[in-house]
PDB file of C-alpha atoms in Angstrom:
ATOM      1  CA  UNK S1385       0.000   0.000   0.000  1.00 67.00           C
ATOM      2  CA  UNK S1386       1.148   3.500  -0.802  1.00 72.00           C
ATOM      3  CA  UNK S1387       0.145   6.414   1.391  1.00 79.00           C
ATOM      4  CA  UNK S1388       0.521   9.473  -0.809  1.00 84.00           C
ATOM      5  CA  UNK S1389      -1.878  12.257  -1.681  1.00 89.00           C
ATOM      6  CA  UNK S1390      -3.964  11.586  -4.795  1.00 89.00           C
ATOM      7  CA  UNK S1391      -2.456   8.106  -5.320  1.00 92.00           C
ATOM      8  CA  UNK S1392      -4.996   5.276  -4.950  1.00 93.00           C
ATOM      9  CA  UNK S1393      -3.918   3.023  -2.074  1.00 93.00           C
ATOM     10  CA  UNK S1394      -4.629  -0.138  -4.059  1.00 95.00           C
ATOM     11  CA  UNK S1395      -1.574   0.613  -6.233  1.00 96.00           C
ATOM     12  CA  UNK S1396       1.561  -1.031  -4.860  1.00 95.00           C
ATOM     13  CA  UNK S1397       4.975   0.643  -5.084  1.00 95.00           C
ATOM     14  CA  UNK S1398       5.945  -1.985  -7.666  1.00 97.00           C
ATOM     15  CA  UNK S1399       2.923  -1.233  -9.838  1.00 97.00           C
ATOM     16  CA  UNK S1400       3.506   2.517  -9.563  1.00 96.00           C
ATOM     17  CA  UNK S1401       7.079   1.945 -10.724  1.00 97.00           C
ATOM     18  CA  UNK S1402       5.881  -0.082 -13.712  1.00 98.00           C
ATOM     19  CA  UNK S1403       3.322   2.555 -14.690  1.00 97.00           C
ATOM     20  CA  UNK S1404       6.002   5.252 -14.501  1.00 96.00           C
ATOM     21  CA  UNK S1405       8.535   3.268 -16.552  1.00 97.00           C
ATOM     22  CA  UNK S1406       6.095   2.328 -19.300  1.00 98.00           C
ATOM     23  CA  UNK S1407       6.254   4.373 -22.486  1.00 97.00           C
ATOM     24  CA  UNK S1408       3.761   5.288 -25.179  1.00 97.00           C
ATOM     25  CA  UNK S1409       2.479   2.101 -26.796  1.00 98.00           C
ATOM     26  CA  UNK S1410       3.569  -0.248 -24.003  1.00 98.00           C
ATOM     27  CA  UNK S1411       0.882  -2.608 -22.766  1.00 98.00           C
ATOM     28  CA  UNK S1412      -0.234  -3.648 -19.293  1.00 98.00           C
ATOM     29  CA  UNK S1413      -2.202  -6.832 -18.611  1.00 98.00           C
ATOM     30  CA  UNK S1414      -4.563  -7.018 -15.645  1.00 98.00           C
ATOM     31  CA  UNK S1415      -5.014 -10.773 -15.343  1.00 98.00           C
ATOM     32  CA  UNK S1416      -7.793 -12.680 -13.619  1.00 98.00           C
ATOM     33  CA  UNK S1417      -7.088 -15.483 -11.137  1.00 98.00           C
ATOM     34  CA  UNK S1418      -7.253 -18.172 -13.853  1.00 97.00           C
ATOM     35  CA  UNK S1419      -4.763 -16.491 -16.212  1.00 98.00           C
ATOM     36  CA  UNK S1420      -1.401 -18.287 -16.622  1.00 98.00           C
ATOM     37  CA  UNK S1421       0.516 -15.219 -15.427  1.00 98.00           C
ATOM     38  CA  UNK S1422       3.712 -16.957 -14.325  1.00 97.00           C
ATOM     39  CA  UNK S1423       4.165 -18.918 -17.550  1.00 97.00           C
ATOM     40  CA  UNK S1424       3.286 -15.895 -19.727  1.00 98.00           C
ATOM     41  CA  UNK S1425       5.986 -13.903 -17.913  1.00 97.00           C
ATOM     42  CA  UNK S1426       8.748 -16.552 -18.060  1.00 96.00           C
ATOM     43  CA  UNK S1427      10.535 -14.922 -20.994  1.00 92.00           C
ATOM     44  CA  UNK S1428       9.058 -11.481 -21.231  1.00 94.00           C
ATOM     45  CA  UNK S1429       6.821  -9.215 -19.177  1.00 98.00           C
ATOM     46  CA  UNK S1430       7.397  -8.312 -15.553  1.00 98.00           C
ATOM     47  CA  UNK S1431       5.095 -10.204 -13.193  1.00 98.00           C
ATOM     48  CA  UNK S1432       3.457  -8.245 -10.397  1.00 98.00           C
ATOM     49  CA  UNK S1433       1.090  -9.664  -7.778  1.00 97.00           C
ATOM     50  CA  UNK S1434      -2.161  -8.054  -6.676  1.00 97.00           C
ATOM     51  CA  UNK S1435      -3.626 -11.102  -4.974  1.00 95.00           C
ATOM     52  CA  UNK S1436      -6.880 -10.487  -3.194  1.00 94.00           C
ATOM     53  CA  UNK S1437      -7.809  -7.563  -5.418  1.00 97.00           C
ATOM     54  CA  UNK S1438     -10.458  -7.614  -8.110  1.00 98.00           C
ATOM     55  CA  UNK S1439      -9.759  -6.000 -11.448  1.00 98.00           C
ATOM     56  CA  UNK S1440     -12.475  -3.285 -11.381  1.00 98.00           C
ATOM     57  CA  UNK S1441     -11.010  -1.347  -8.424  1.00 98.00           C
ATOM     58  CA  UNK S1442      -7.484  -1.890  -9.730  1.00 98.00           C
ATOM     59  CA  UNK S1443      -8.520  -0.733 -13.217  1.00 98.00           C
ATOM     60  CA  UNK S1444     -10.105   2.389 -11.748  1.00 98.00           C
ATOM     61  CA  UNK S1445      -6.897   3.185  -9.853  1.00 97.00           C
ATOM     62  CA  UNK S1446      -4.627   2.487 -12.836  1.00 98.00           C
ATOM     63  CA  UNK S1447      -6.682   4.577 -15.255  1.00 98.00           C
ATOM     64  CA  UNK S1448      -6.626   7.440 -12.732  1.00 96.00           C
ATOM     65  CA  UNK S1449      -2.908   7.781 -13.587  1.00 95.00           C
ATOM     66  CA  UNK S1450      -2.502   6.004 -16.917  1.00 94.00           C
ATOM     67  CA  UNK S1451      -3.473   7.664 -20.219  1.00 96.00           C
ATOM     68  CA  UNK S1452      -4.891   5.322 -22.863  1.00 98.00           C
ATOM     69  CA  UNK S1453      -3.431   5.447 -26.354  1.00 98.00           C
ATOM     70  CA  UNK S1454      -5.370   7.756 -28.659  1.00 96.00           C
ATOM     71  CA  UNK S1455      -3.349   6.761 -31.737  1.00 96.00           C
ATOM     72  CA  UNK S1456      -4.817   3.251 -32.017  1.00 98.00           C
ATOM     73  CA  UNK S1457      -8.362   2.222 -32.790  1.00 97.00           C
ATOM     74  CA  UNK S1458      -8.807   0.166 -29.606  1.00 98.00           C
ATOM     75  CA  UNK S1459      -6.485   0.827 -26.637  1.00 98.00           C
ATOM     76  CA  UNK S1460      -8.384  -1.729 -24.531  1.00 98.00           C
ATOM     77  CA  UNK S1461      -8.385  -5.446 -25.324  1.00 98.00           C
ATOM     78  CA  UNK S1462     -10.415  -8.225 -23.744  1.00 98.00           C
ATOM     79  CA  UNK S1463     -10.104 -11.992 -24.085  1.00 98.00           C
ATOM     80  CA  UNK S1464     -13.000 -13.226 -26.217  1.00 98.00           C
ATOM     81  CA  UNK S1465     -15.045 -16.233 -25.205  1.00 98.00           C
ATOM     82  CA  UNK S1466     -14.130 -19.594 -26.690  1.00 97.00           C
ATOM     83  CA  UNK S1467     -16.758 -20.982 -29.110  1.00 97.00           C
ATOM     84  CA  UNK S1468     -18.253 -23.411 -26.560  1.00 97.00           C
ATOM     85  CA  UNK S1469     -18.793 -20.621 -24.028  1.00 97.00           C
ATOM     86  CA  UNK S1470     -20.360 -18.440 -26.727  1.00 96.00           C
ATOM     87  CA  UNK S1471     -22.652 -21.316 -27.743  1.00 97.00           C
ATOM     88  CA  UNK S1472     -23.876 -21.830 -24.195  1.00 97.00           C
ATOM     89  CA  UNK S1473     -24.464 -18.098 -23.743  1.00 97.00           C
ATOM     90  CA  UNK S1474     -21.884 -17.427 -21.028  1.00 97.00           C
ATOM     91  CA  UNK S1475     -22.269 -13.852 -19.823  1.00 96.00           C
ATOM     92  CA  UNK S1476     -19.390 -11.512 -18.961  1.00 97.00           C
ATOM     93  CA  UNK S1477     -20.878  -8.722 -16.841  1.00 97.00           C
ATOM     94  CA  UNK S1478     -17.412  -7.598 -15.698  1.00 98.00           C
ATOM     95  CA  UNK S1479     -16.790  -6.280 -19.233  1.00 98.00           C
ATOM     96  CA  UNK S1480     -19.553  -3.713 -18.740  1.00 98.00           C
ATOM     97  CA  UNK S1481     -17.831  -2.546 -15.551  1.00 98.00           C
ATOM     98  CA  UNK S1482     -14.519  -2.228 -17.398  1.00 98.00           C
ATOM     99  CA  UNK S1483     -16.100  -0.167 -20.167  1.00 98.00           C
ATOM    100  CA  UNK S1484     -17.691   2.222 -17.668  1.00 98.00           C
ATOM    101  CA  UNK S1485     -14.378   2.636 -15.815  1.00 98.00           C
ATOM    102  CA  UNK S1486     -12.264   3.363 -18.910  1.00 98.00           C
ATOM    103  CA  UNK S1487     -14.914   5.646 -20.420  1.00 98.00           C
ATOM    104  CA  UNK S1488     -15.122   7.635 -17.186  1.00 98.00           C
ATOM    105  CA  UNK S1489     -11.339   7.836 -16.892  1.00 97.00           C
ATOM    106  CA  UNK S1490     -10.937   9.163 -20.428  1.00 97.00           C
ATOM    107  CA  UNK S1491     -14.107  11.280 -20.466  1.00 97.00           C
ATOM    108  CA  UNK S1492     -15.328   9.663 -23.676  1.00 97.00           C
ATOM    109  CA  UNK S1493     -16.309   6.312 -25.138  1.00 98.00           C
ATOM    110  CA  UNK S1494     -13.274   4.076 -25.627  1.00 98.00           C
ATOM    111  CA  UNK S1495     -13.267   1.352 -28.271  1.00 98.00           C
ATOM    112  CA  UNK S1496     -12.698  -2.110 -26.857  1.00 98.00           C
ATOM    113  CA  UNK S1497     -11.510  -5.005 -29.008  1.00 98.00           C
ATOM    114  CA  UNK S1498     -11.991  -8.721 -28.362  1.00 98.00           C
ATOM    115  CA  UNK S1499      -9.046 -11.047 -28.965  1.00 98.00           C
ATOM    116  CA  UNK S1500      -9.304 -14.803 -29.411  1.00 98.00           C
ATOM    117  CA  UNK S1501      -7.957 -16.643 -26.340  1.00 97.00           C
ATOM    118  CA  UNK S1502      -4.612 -17.800 -27.746  1.00 98.00           C
ATOM    119  CA  UNK S1503      -4.067 -14.495 -29.572  1.00 98.00           C
ATOM    120  CA  UNK S1504      -4.605 -12.789 -26.211  1.00 98.00           C
ATOM    121  CA  UNK S1505      -1.943 -15.031 -24.625  1.00 98.00           C
ATOM    122  CA  UNK S1506       0.530 -14.210 -27.407  1.00 97.00           C
ATOM    123  CA  UNK S1507      -0.181 -10.496 -27.052  1.00 98.00           C
ATOM    124  CA  UNK S1508       0.282 -10.738 -23.267  1.00 98.00           C
ATOM    125  CA  UNK S1509       3.733 -12.280 -23.763  1.00 98.00           C
ATOM    126  CA  UNK S1510       4.791  -8.993 -25.425  1.00 98.00           C
ATOM    127  CA  UNK S1511       3.351  -6.757 -22.696  1.00 98.00           C
ATOM    128  CA  UNK S1512       5.505  -4.603 -20.448  1.00 98.00           C
ATOM    129  CA  UNK S1513       3.980  -6.210 -17.362  1.00 98.00           C
ATOM    130  CA  UNK S1514       1.282  -8.602 -16.174  1.00 98.00           C
ATOM    131  CA  UNK S1515      -0.540  -7.940 -12.917  1.00 98.00           C
ATOM    132  CA  UNK S1516      -1.857 -11.202 -11.467  1.00 98.00           C
ATOM    133  CA  UNK S1517      -5.008 -10.388  -9.498  1.00 98.00           C
ATOM    134  CA  UNK S1518      -7.558 -12.264  -7.464  1.00 98.00           C
ATOM    135  CA  UNK S1519     -10.313 -11.431  -9.977  1.00 98.00           C
ATOM    136  CA  UNK S1520     -12.783 -14.334 -10.035  1.00 97.00           C
ATOM    137  CA  UNK S1521     -14.795 -13.348 -13.103  1.00 97.00           C
ATOM    138  CA  UNK S1522     -14.334 -15.648 -16.063  1.00 97.00           C
ATOM    139  CA  UNK S1523     -12.780 -13.823 -19.027  1.00 98.00           C
ATOM    140  CA  UNK S1524     -11.800 -11.006 -16.688  1.00 98.00           C
ATOM    141  CA  UNK S1525      -8.463 -10.345 -18.407  1.00 98.00           C
ATOM    142  CA  UNK S1526      -7.811  -6.918 -19.907  1.00 98.00           C
ATOM    143  CA  UNK S1527      -4.914  -5.319 -21.776  1.00 98.00           C
ATOM    144  CA  UNK S1528      -4.386  -1.559 -21.670  1.00 98.00           C
ATOM    145  CA  UNK S1529      -2.188   0.270 -24.196  1.00 98.00           C
ATOM    146  CA  UNK S1530      -0.486   3.310 -22.675  1.00 98.00           C
ATOM    147  CA  UNK S1531      -0.905   6.638 -24.376  1.00 97.00           C
ATOM    148  CA  UNK S1532       1.038   9.872 -24.263  1.00 95.00           C
ATOM    149  CA  UNK S1533       0.445  12.987 -22.220  1.00 90.00           C
ATOM    150  CA  UNK S1534       0.343  16.367 -23.967  1.00 85.00           C
ATOM    151  CA  UNK S1535       3.273  18.677 -23.457  1.00 86.00           C
ATOM    152  CA  UNK S1536       3.045  21.046 -20.499  1.00 81.00           C
ATOM    153  CA  UNK S1537       2.613  24.680 -21.445  1.00 66.00           C
TER     154      UNK S1537
END
């Protein structure tokens, strides 16, 4: 926990460091409890732990500090349902929460793209970091592409 003014307490010092070191176009994965975070990070992204935390409050805290990329069509990516889960009508209400959070953070509607499961894993392997959370929602994984801040005047 960090105790600083205007910094959400859910953000660990390690996660704050990652957010600060990321550059324009780098990607951050917020991974649900079922995501293979350790194996995805074996040869690539930094692995951070946020056990016990759900993704919605973490996403709200991250997007409080983290600009989304305005130079890509969809700076937010979600793992799409596999065909069997689509066929049986599995619902993903957490996605609606994510959309509300990112839209509120950016002050406008943000395009969200769905990636096929294994494409999502491959994309995650190229991320700057993966945050392993305690999120219990199925298909709760989300990738955020960092944007740029305008120059100070």
